Short mmCIF file of C-alpha atoms in Angstrom, two decimals:
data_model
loop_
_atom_site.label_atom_id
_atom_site.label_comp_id
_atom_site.label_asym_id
_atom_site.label_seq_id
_atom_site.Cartn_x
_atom_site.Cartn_y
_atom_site.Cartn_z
CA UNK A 1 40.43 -9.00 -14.48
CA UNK A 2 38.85 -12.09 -14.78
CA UNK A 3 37.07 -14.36 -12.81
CA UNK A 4 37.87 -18.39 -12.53
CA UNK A 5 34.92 -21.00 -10.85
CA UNK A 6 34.49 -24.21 -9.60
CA UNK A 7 30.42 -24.60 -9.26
CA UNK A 8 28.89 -28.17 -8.30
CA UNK A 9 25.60 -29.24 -7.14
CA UNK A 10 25.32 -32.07 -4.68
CA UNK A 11 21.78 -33.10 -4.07
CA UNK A 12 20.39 -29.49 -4.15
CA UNK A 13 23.24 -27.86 -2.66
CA UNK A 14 25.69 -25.85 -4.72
CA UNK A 15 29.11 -25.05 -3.82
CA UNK A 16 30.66 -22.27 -5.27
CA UNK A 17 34.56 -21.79 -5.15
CA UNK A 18 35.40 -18.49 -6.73
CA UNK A 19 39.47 -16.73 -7.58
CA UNK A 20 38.70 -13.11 -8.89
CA UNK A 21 41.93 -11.84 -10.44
CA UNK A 22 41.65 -8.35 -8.72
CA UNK A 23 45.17 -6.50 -6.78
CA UNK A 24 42.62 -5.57 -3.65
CA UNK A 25 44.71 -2.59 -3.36
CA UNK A 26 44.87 -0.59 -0.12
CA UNK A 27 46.91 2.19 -1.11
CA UNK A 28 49.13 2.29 2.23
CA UNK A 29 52.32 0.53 0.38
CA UNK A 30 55.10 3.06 0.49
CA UNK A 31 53.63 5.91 2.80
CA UNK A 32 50.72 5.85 1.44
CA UNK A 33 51.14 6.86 -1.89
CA UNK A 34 49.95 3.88 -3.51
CA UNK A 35 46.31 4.18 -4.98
CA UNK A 36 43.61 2.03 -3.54
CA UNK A 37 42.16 -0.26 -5.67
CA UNK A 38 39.89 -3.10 -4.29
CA UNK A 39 36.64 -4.59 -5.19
CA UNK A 40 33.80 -3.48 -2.41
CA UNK A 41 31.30 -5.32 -3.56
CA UNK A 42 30.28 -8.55 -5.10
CA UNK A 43 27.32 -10.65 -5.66
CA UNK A 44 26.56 -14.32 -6.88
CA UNK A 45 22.90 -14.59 -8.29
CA UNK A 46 20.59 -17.73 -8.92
CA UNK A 47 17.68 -17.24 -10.96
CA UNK A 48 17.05 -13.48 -9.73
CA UNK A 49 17.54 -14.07 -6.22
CA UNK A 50 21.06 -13.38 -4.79
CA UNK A 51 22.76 -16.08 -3.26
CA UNK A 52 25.82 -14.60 -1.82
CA UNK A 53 26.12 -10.90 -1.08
CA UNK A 54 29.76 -9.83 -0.20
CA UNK A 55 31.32 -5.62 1.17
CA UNK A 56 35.04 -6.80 1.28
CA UNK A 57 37.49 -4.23 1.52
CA UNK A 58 41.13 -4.20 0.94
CA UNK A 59 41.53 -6.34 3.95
CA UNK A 60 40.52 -8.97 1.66
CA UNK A 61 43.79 -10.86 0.02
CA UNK A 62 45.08 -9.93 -3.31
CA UNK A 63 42.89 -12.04 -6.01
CA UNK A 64 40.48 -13.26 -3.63
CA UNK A 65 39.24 -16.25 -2.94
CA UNK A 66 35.98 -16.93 -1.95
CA UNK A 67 33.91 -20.09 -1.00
CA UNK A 68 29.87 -20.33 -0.36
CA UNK A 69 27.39 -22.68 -0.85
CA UNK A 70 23.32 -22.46 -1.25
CA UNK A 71 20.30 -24.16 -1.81
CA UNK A 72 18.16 -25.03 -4.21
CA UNK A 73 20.07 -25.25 -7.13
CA UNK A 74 20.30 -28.11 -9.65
CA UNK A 75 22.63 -29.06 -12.41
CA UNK A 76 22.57 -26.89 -15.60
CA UNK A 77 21.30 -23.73 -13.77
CA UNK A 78 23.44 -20.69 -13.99
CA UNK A 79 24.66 -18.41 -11.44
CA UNK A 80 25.79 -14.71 -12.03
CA UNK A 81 28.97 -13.35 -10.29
CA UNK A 82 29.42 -9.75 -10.33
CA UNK A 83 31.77 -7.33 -8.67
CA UNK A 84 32.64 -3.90 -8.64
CA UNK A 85 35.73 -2.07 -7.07
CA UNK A 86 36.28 1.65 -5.53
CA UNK A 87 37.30 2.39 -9.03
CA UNK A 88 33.80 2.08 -10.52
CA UNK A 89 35.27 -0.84 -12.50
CA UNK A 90 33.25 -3.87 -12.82
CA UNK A 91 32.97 -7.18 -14.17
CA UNK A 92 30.31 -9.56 -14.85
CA UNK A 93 30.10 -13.68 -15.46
CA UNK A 94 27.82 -16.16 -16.20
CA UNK A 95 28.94 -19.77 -14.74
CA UNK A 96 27.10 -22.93 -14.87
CA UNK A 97 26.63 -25.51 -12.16
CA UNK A 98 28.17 -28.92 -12.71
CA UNK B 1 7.66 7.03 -32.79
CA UNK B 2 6.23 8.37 -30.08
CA UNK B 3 5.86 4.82 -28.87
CA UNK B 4 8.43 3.93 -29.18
CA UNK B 5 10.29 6.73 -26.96
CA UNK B 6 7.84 5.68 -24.06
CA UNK B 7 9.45 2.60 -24.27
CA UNK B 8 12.86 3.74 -23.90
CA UNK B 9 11.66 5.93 -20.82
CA UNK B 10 10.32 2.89 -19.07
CA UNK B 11 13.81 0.79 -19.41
CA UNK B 12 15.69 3.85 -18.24
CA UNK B 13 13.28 4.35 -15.23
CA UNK B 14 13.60 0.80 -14.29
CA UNK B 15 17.00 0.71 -14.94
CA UNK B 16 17.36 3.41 -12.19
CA UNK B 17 14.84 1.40 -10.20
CA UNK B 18 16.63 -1.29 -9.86
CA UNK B 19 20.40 0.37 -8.68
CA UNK B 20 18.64 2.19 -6.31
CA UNK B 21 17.08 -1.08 -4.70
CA UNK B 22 20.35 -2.49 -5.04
CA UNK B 23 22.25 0.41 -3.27
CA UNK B 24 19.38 1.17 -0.17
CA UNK B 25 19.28 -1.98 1.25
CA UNK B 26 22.98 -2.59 1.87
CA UNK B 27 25.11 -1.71 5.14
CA UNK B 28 27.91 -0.40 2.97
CA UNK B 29 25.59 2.56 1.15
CA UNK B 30 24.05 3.38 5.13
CA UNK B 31 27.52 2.61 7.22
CA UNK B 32 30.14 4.15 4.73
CA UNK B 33 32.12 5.42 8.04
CA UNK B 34 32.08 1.72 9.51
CA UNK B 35 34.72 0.63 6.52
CA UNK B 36 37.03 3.47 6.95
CA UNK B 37 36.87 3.23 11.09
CA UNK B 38 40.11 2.94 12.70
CA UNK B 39 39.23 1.19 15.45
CA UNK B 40 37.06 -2.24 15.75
CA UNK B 41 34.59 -0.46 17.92
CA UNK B 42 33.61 2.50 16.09
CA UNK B 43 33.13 0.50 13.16
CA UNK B 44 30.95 -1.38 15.36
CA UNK B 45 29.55 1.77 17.00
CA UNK B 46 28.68 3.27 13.15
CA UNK B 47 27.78 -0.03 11.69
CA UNK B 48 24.77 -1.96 14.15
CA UNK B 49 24.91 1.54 16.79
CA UNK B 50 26.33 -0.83 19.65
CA UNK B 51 29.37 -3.06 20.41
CA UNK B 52 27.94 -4.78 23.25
CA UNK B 53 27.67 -8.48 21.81
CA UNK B 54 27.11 -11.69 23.23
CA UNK B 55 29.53 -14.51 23.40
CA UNK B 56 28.22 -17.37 22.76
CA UNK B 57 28.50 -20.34 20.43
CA UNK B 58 26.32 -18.66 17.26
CA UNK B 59 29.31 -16.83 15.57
CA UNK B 60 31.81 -19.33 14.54
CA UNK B 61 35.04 -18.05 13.75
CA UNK B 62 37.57 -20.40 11.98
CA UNK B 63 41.22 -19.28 12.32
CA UNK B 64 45.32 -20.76 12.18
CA UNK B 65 46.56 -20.34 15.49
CA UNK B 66 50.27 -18.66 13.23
CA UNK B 67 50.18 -16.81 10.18
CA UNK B 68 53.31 -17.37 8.64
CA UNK B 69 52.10 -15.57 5.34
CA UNK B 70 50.07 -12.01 6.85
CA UNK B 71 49.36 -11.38 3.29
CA UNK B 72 47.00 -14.33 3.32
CA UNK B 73 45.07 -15.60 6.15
CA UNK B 74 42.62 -18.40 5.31
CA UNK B 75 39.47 -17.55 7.10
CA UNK B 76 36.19 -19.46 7.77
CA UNK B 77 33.05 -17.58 9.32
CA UNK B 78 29.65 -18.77 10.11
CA UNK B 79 26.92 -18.70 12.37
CA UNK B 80 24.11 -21.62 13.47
CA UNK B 81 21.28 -19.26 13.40
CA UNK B 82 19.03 -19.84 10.34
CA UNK B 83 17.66 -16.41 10.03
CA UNK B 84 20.62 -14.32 10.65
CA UNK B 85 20.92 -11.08 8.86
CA UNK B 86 24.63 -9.86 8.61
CA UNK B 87 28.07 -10.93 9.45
CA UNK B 88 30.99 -8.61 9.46
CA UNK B 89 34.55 -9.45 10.24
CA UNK B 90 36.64 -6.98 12.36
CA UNK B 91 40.52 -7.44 12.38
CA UNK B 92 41.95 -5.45 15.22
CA UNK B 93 45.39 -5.03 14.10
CA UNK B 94 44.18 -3.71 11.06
CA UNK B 95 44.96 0.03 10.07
CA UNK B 96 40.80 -0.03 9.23
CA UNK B 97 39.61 -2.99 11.09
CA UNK B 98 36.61 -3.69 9.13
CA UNK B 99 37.50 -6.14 6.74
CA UNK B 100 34.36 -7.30 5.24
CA UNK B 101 30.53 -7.53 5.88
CA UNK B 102 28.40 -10.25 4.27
CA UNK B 103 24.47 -9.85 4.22
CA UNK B 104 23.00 -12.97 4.30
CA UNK B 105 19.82 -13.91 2.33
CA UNK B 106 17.35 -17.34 2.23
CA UNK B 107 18.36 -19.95 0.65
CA UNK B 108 22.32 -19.16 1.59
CA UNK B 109 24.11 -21.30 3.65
CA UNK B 110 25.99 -18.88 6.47
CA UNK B 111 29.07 -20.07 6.04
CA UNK B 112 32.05 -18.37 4.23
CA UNK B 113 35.46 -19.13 3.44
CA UNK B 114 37.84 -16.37 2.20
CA UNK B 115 41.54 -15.13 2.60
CA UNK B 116 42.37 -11.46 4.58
CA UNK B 117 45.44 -9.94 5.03
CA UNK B 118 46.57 -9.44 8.66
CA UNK B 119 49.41 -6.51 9.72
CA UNK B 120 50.25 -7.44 12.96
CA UNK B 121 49.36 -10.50 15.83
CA UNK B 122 45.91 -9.39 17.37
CA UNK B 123 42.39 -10.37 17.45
CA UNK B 124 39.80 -11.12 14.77
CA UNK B 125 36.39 -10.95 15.67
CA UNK B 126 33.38 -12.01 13.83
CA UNK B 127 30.02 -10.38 14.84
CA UNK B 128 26.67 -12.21 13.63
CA UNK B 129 23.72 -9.76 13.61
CA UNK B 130 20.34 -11.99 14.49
CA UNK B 131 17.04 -11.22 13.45
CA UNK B 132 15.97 -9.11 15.94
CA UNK B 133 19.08 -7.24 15.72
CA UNK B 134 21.34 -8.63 18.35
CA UNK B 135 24.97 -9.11 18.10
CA UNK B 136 26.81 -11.89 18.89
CA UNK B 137 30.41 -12.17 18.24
CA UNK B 138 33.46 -14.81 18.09
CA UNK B 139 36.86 -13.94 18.78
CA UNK B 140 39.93 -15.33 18.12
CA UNK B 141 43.50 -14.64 18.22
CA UNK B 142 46.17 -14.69 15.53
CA UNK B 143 49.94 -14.63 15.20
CA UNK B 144 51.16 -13.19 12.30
CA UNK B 145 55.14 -13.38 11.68
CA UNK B 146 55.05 -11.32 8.62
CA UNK B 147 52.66 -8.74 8.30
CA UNK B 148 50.98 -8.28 5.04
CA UNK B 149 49.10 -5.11 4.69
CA UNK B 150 51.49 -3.53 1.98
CA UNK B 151 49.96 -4.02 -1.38
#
């Protein structure tokens, strides 16, 4: 677990760069007897509103990466990434725009 | 403390509230079947009730013409309508071709970068759901010399 961020704001535009340590598991490795683990959902808020609203699956590469931007954001605010996986597992983090 | 029990009732309640609002609007809680489709169509078929879609420049679908690495194929969607509503990647080749759906909300700019994993050479399509419903879609072919759906 654990999520790492690169967040800047040019003008009012943020971009957000995002590596979620997660094994996006599909469970098909070796006949299928591996257990599938992947995160199916994840969201970046901005002040209450949600910015980015993501249903990967384990298509998605092994600690994904993920790249967005929005608007009307300004240096200072905060943005809340959250995920969850198949697992019921989540995780939650605060990051502030630079 | 009667009071104060009323008050723990009404943070529970909109506790509740709020996963449910959460949970009812996505495509994932309505479309469950879409994600574990096994073909691109009926995840099409379960997910907007159509795969007719038109192609024409308002999916953009940013893909390397090789995949050397199947494991990890750097992909860029995005769309030039302003008021789209969803996006959802489809890879072909995949065992479940859905491979992720993105609602879009104001203020968002529609365009996403990400990595997928790719088994075999075959198509990627990305289909961009307008506001009045209609698909459009973007396709794009991809050759992958080492597959990378194990893990």
């Amino acid at each position: 677990m654990g999520i790492k961020a690169i967040a800047k704001v040019k003008h009012d535009i943020a971009t957000v760069k995002l590596l979620v340590k997660h094994p996006m598991a599909s469970g098909k490795i070796g006949g299928g007897k591996g257990e599938a683990k992947y995160i199916n959902h994840l969201t970046v808020k901005h002040g209450g509103r949600v910015v980015y609203d993501m249903y990967p699956t384990s298509a998605v590469s092994k600690n994904p990466y993920i790249k967005f931007a929005f608007k009307g954001a300004k240096k200072g605010d905060t943005i809340t990434v959250w995920w969850q996986d198949n697992t019921g597992k989540s995780e939650k983090k605060d990051i502030k725009l630079k | 403390m009667k009071r104060r029990n009323f008050l723990g009732l009404g943070f529970t309640t909109m506790a509740v509230t709020a996963l449910q609002t959460v949970g009812s609007a996505s495509i994932f809680s309505e479309h469950p079947k879409a994600f574990m489709a096994t073909t691109g169509d009926a995840a099409l078929e379960d997910a907007y009730g159509t795969t007719s879609a038109m192609k024409d420049d308002k999916a953009k679908l940013k893909l390397p013409d090789i995949a050397e690495n199947g494991g990890a194929v750097p992909v860029t969607v995005s769309t030039s309508l302003s008021n789209a509503k969803t996006m959802t990647l489809i890879i072909d080749g995949n065992p479940h071709p859905l491979a992720v759906t993105w609602e879009l909300s104001e203020g968002t700019i529609p365009k996403f970068s990400t990595r997928i994993k790719m088994r075999k050479t075959g198509n990627v399509r990305l289909i961009v759901e307008d506001a009045n419903g209609k698909l459009h879609v973007a396709t794009k072919q991809v050759k992958v010399t080492v597959g990378g759906c194990g893990g």
